[in-house]
Short mmCIF file of C-alpha atoms and ligand atoms in Angstrom, two decimals:
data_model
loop_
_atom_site.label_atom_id
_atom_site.label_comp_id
_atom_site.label_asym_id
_atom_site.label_seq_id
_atom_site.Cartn_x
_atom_site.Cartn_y
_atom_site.Cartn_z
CA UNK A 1 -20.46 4.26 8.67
CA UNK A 2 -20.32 7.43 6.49
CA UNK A 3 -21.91 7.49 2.86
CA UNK A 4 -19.07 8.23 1.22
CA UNK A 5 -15.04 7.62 1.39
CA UNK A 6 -12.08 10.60 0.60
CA UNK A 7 -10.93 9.19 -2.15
CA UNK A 8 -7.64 10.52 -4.37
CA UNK A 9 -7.13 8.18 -7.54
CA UNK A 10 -9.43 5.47 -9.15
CA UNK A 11 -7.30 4.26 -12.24
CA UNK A 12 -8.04 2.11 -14.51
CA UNK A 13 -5.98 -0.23 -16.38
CA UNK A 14 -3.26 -1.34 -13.56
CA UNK A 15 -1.22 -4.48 -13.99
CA UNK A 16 1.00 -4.17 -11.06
CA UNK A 17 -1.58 -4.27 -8.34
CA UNK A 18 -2.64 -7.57 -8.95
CA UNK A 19 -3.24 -10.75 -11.30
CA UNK A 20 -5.09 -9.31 -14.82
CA UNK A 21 -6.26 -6.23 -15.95
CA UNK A 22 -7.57 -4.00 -12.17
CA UNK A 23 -8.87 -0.67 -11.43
CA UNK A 24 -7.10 0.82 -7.99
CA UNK A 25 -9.44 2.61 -5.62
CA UNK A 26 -6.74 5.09 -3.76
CA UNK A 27 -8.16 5.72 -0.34
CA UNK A 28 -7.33 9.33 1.02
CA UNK A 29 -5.54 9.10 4.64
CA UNK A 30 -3.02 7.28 6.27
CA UNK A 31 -2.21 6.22 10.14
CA UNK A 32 1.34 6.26 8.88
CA UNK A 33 3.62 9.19 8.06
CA UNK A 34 6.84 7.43 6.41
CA UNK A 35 9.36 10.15 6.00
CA UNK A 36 10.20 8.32 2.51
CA UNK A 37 6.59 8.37 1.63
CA UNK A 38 6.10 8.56 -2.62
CA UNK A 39 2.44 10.34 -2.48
CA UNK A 40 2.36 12.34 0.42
CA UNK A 41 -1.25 13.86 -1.30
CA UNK A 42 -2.54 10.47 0.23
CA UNK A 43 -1.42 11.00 3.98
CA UNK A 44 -4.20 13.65 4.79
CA UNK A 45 -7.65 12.29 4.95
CA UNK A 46 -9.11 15.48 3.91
CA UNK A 47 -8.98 17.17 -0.07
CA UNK A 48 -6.22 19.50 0.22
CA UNK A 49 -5.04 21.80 -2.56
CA UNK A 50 -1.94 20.93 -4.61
CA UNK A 51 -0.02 22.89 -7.37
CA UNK A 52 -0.78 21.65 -10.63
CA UNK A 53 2.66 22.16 -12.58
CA UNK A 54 1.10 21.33 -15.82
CA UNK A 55 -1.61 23.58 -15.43
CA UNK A 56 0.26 26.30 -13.01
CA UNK A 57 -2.58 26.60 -10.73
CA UNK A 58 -3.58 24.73 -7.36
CA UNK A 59 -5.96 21.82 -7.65
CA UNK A 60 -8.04 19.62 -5.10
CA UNK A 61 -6.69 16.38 -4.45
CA UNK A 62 -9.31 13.79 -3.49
CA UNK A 63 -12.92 14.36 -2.99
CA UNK A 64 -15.89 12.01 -1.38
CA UNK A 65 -17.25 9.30 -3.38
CA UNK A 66 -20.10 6.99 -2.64
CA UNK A 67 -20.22 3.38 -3.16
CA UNK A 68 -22.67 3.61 -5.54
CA UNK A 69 -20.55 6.24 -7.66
CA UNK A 70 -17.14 4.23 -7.45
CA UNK A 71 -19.22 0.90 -7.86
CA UNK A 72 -20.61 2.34 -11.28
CA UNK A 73 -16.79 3.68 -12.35
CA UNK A 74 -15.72 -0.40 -11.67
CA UNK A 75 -18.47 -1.66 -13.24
CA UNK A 76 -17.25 0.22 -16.37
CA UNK A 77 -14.65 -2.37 -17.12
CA UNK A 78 -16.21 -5.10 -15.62
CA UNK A 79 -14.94 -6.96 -19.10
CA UNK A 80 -11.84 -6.68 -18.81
CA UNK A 81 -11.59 -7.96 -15.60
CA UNK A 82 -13.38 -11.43 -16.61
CA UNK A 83 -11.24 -11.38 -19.84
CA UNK A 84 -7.85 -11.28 -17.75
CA UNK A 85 -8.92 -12.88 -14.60
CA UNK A 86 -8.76 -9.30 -13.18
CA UNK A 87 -10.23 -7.18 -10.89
CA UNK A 88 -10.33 -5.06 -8.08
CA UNK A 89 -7.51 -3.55 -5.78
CA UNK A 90 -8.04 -1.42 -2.96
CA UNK A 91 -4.95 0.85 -2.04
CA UNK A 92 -3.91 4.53 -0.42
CA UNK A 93 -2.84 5.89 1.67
CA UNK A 94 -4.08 3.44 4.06
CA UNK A 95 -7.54 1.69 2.83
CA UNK A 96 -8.05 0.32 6.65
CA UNK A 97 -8.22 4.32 7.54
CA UNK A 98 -11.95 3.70 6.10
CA UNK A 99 -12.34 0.46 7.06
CA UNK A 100 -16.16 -0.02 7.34
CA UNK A 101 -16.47 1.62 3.75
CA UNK A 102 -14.02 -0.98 2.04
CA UNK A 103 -15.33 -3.61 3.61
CA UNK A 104 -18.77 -2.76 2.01
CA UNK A 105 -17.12 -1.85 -1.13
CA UNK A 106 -15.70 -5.32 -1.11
CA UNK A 107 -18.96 -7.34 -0.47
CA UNK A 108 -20.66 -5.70 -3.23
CA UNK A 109 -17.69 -6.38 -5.74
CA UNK A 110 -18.01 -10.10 -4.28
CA UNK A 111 -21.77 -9.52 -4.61
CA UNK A 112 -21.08 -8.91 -8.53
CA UNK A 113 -17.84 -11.98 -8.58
CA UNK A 114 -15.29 -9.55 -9.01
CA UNK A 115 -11.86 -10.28 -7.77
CA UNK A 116 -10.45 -8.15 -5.04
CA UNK A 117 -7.18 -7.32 -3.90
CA UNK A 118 -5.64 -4.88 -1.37
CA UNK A 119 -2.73 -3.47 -0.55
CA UNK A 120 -2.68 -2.56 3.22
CA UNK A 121 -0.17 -1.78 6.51
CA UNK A 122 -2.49 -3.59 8.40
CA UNK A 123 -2.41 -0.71 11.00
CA UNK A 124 -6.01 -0.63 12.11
CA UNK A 125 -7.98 -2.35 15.16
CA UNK A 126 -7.28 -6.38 15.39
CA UNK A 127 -11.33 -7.23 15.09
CA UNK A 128 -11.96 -4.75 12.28
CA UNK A 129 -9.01 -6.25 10.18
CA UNK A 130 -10.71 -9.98 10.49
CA UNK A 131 -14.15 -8.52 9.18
CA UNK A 132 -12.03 -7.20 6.31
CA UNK A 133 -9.79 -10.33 5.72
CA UNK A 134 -13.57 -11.85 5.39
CA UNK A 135 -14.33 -10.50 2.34
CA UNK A 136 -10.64 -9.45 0.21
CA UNK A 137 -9.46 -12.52 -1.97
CA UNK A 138 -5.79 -11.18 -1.72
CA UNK A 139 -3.63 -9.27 0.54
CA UNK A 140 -0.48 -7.61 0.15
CA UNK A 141 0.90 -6.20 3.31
CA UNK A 142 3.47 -3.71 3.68
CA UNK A 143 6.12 -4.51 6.31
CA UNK A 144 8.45 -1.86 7.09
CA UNK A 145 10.80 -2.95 9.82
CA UNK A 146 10.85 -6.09 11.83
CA UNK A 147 12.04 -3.80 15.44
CA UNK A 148 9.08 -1.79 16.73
CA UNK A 149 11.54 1.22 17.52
CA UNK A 150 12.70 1.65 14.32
CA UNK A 151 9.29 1.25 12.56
CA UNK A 152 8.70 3.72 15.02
CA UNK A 153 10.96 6.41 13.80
CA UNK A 154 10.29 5.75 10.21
CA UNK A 155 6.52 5.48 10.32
CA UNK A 156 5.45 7.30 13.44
CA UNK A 157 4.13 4.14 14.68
CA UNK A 158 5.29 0.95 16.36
CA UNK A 159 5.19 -2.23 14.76
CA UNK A 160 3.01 -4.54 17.66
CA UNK A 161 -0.36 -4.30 16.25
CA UNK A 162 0.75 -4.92 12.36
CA UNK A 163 2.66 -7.68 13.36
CA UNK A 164 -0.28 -9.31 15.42
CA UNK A 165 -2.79 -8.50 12.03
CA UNK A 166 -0.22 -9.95 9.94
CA UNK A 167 -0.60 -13.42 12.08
CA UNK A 168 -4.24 -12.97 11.46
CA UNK A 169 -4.02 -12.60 7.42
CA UNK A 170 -1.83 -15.47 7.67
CA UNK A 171 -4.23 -17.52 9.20
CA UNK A 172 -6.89 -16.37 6.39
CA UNK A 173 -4.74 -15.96 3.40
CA UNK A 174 -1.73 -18.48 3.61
CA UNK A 175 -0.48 -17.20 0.36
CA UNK A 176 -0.72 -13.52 0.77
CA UNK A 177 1.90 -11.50 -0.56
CA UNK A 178 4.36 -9.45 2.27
CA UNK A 179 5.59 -6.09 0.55
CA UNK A 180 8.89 -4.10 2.08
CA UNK A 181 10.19 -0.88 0.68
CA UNK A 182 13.78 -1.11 1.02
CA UNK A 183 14.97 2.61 2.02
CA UNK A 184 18.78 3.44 2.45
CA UNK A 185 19.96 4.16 6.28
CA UNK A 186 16.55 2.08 7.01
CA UNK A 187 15.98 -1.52 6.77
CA UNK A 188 18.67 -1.80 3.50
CA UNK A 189 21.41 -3.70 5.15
CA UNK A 190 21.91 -7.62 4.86
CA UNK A 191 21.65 -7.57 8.59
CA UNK A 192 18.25 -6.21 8.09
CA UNK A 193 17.63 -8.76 5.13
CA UNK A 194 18.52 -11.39 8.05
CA UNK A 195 16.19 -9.90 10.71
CA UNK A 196 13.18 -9.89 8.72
CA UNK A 197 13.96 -13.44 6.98
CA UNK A 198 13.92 -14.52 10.35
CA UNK A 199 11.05 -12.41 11.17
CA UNK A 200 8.97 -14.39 8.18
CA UNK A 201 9.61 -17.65 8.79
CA UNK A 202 8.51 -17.19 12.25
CA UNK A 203 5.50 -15.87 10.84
CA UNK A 204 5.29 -18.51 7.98
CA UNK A 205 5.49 -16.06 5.17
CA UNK A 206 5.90 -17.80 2.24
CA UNK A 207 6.25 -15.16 -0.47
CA UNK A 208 7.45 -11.38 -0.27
CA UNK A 209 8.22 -8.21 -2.79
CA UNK A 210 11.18 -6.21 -2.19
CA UNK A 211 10.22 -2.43 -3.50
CA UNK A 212 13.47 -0.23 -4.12
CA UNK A 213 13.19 3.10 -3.02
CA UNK A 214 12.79 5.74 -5.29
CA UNK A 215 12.56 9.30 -6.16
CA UNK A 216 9.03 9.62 -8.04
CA UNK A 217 7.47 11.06 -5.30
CA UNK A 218 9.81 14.10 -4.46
CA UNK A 219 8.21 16.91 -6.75
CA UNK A 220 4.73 16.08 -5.10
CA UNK A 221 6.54 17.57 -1.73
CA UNK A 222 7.37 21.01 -3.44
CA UNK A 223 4.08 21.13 -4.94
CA UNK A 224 2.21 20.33 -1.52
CA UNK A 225 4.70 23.00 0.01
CA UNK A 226 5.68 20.37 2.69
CA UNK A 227 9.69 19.45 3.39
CA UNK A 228 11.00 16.40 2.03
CA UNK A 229 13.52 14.38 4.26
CA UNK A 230 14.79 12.01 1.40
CA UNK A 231 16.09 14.84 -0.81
CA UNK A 232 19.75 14.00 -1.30
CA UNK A 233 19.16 10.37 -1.24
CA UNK A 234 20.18 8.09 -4.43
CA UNK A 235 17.69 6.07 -5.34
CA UNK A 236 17.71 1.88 -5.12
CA UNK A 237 17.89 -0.26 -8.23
CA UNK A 238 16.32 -3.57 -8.49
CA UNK A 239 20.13 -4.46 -9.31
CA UNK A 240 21.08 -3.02 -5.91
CA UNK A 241 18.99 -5.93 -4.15
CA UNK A 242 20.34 -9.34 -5.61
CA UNK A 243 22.21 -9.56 -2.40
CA UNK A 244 19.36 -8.91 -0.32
CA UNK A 245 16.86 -11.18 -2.49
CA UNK A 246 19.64 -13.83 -1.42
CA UNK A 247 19.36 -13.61 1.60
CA UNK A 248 15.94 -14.15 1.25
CA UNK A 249 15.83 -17.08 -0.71
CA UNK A 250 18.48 -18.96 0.74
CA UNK A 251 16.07 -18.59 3.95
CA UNK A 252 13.18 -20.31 2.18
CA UNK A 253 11.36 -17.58 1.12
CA UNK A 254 10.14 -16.36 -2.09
CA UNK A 255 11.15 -13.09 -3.14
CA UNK A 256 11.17 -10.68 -6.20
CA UNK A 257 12.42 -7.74 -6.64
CA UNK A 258 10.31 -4.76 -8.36
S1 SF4 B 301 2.01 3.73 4.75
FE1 SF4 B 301 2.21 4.21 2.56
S2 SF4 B 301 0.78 5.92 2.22
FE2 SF4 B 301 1.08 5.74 4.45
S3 SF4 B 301 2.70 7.21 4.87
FE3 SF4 B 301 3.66 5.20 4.59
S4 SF4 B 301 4.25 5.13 2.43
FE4 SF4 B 301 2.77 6.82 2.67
#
């Protein structure tokens, strides 16, 4: 295991990554390369330079962290965390890109009885996700398509191995939370809503998050001076997906809609 971790955010103060008050740890790199994708900065595992529009000048995104240096940033707010039944969330890019470093970042933050979250694909090596589901308290776990082909040409990668960690989590976190980004011409039909309500009871999924597509990410393409494929695309409203979060619940599953 490295020393350190490519790291892009830490920030403080979060209440939509998890119960209470968190800090996010935003792992640099990503298996995945989702044309919609809202922080493209976090795809590359490396610091890259970015144009700073406030600033007009280029900027390094990310940079390597040790545990001991994020551990101390955590530790900062540790109050806050015991006064809102907080914690600790673990996000990215893809936090299972530097899997052996989270899952020592997570066993000193249950060292110290700090709650821990993560939000994850799940796209990393079957055994390697267990040692990881060992030691997170909850998991949220984006889904993007329920056909392997079409998570294929939205992702860059098929759907097999996800779909065999999410059975894993399952058995280890009964409750955990399944997260889909609902992106026009992708998975936003009712058809679709049908596949994957289908797909989750299989599955046993009890509770999921529907996560409208939207725009916030498409300056951070111009500034990165890569194309963006989602340009002329409207974005979703949580309004558009009442029909959708039907679906859903009339198949015995929980759903909201962000
Ligand atoms: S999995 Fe998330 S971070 Fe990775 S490319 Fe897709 S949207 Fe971006």
């Amino acid at each position: 295991m490295t020393n350190t971790a490519s790291i892009f955010n830490i920030q403080k103060y979060s209440i939509h990554d998890g119960p209470g008050i968190r800090t996010v740890v935003f792992f640099k790199g990503c298996p995945l390369k989702c044309y919609w994708c809202a922080n493209p900065e976090s795809q590359d595992s490396k610091p890259e330079k970015m144009w700073d529009n406030q600033k007009k000048t280029h900027t390094t995104v990310g940079n390597y962290r040790t545990a001991d240096e994020i551990m101390e940033d955590i530790l900062k707010d540790e109050v806050f965390y015991q006064e809102s039944n907080g914690g600790v969330t673990l996000s990215g890019g893809e936090v299972l890109y530097q899997a052996d470093f989270a899952i020592d970042l997570l066993k000193r933050l249950r060292e110290k009885n700090i709650h821990t979250a993560c939000e994850t694909t799940g796209y990393v090596k079957s055994s390697k996700f267990e040692e990881f589901l060992e030691n997170v308290d909850l998991v949220y776990m984006d889904i993007k398509h329920y056909d392997s082909i079409k998570h294929f040409d939205g992702t860059g990668v098929r759907n097999e191995l996800i779909l065999k960690n999410l059975a894993l989590a399952l058995a280890k976190h009964p409750h955990l939370i399944v997260r889909i980004p609902i992106i026009p011409n992708f998975n936003d039909t009712l058809e679709d809503a049908v596949k994957f309500a289908d797909l989750f009871n299989e599955y046993g999924v009890e509770k999921i998050e529907l996560l409208p597509f939207h725009q916030f990410g498409e300056k951070k393409y111009t500034y990165l001076d890569r194309d963006y494929e989602m340009e002329d695309i409207p974005q979703l409203h949580s309004e558009d997906l009442l029909d959708y979060q039907t679906v859903m619940e009339k198949n015995g599953i929980q759903c909201l809609v962000h």
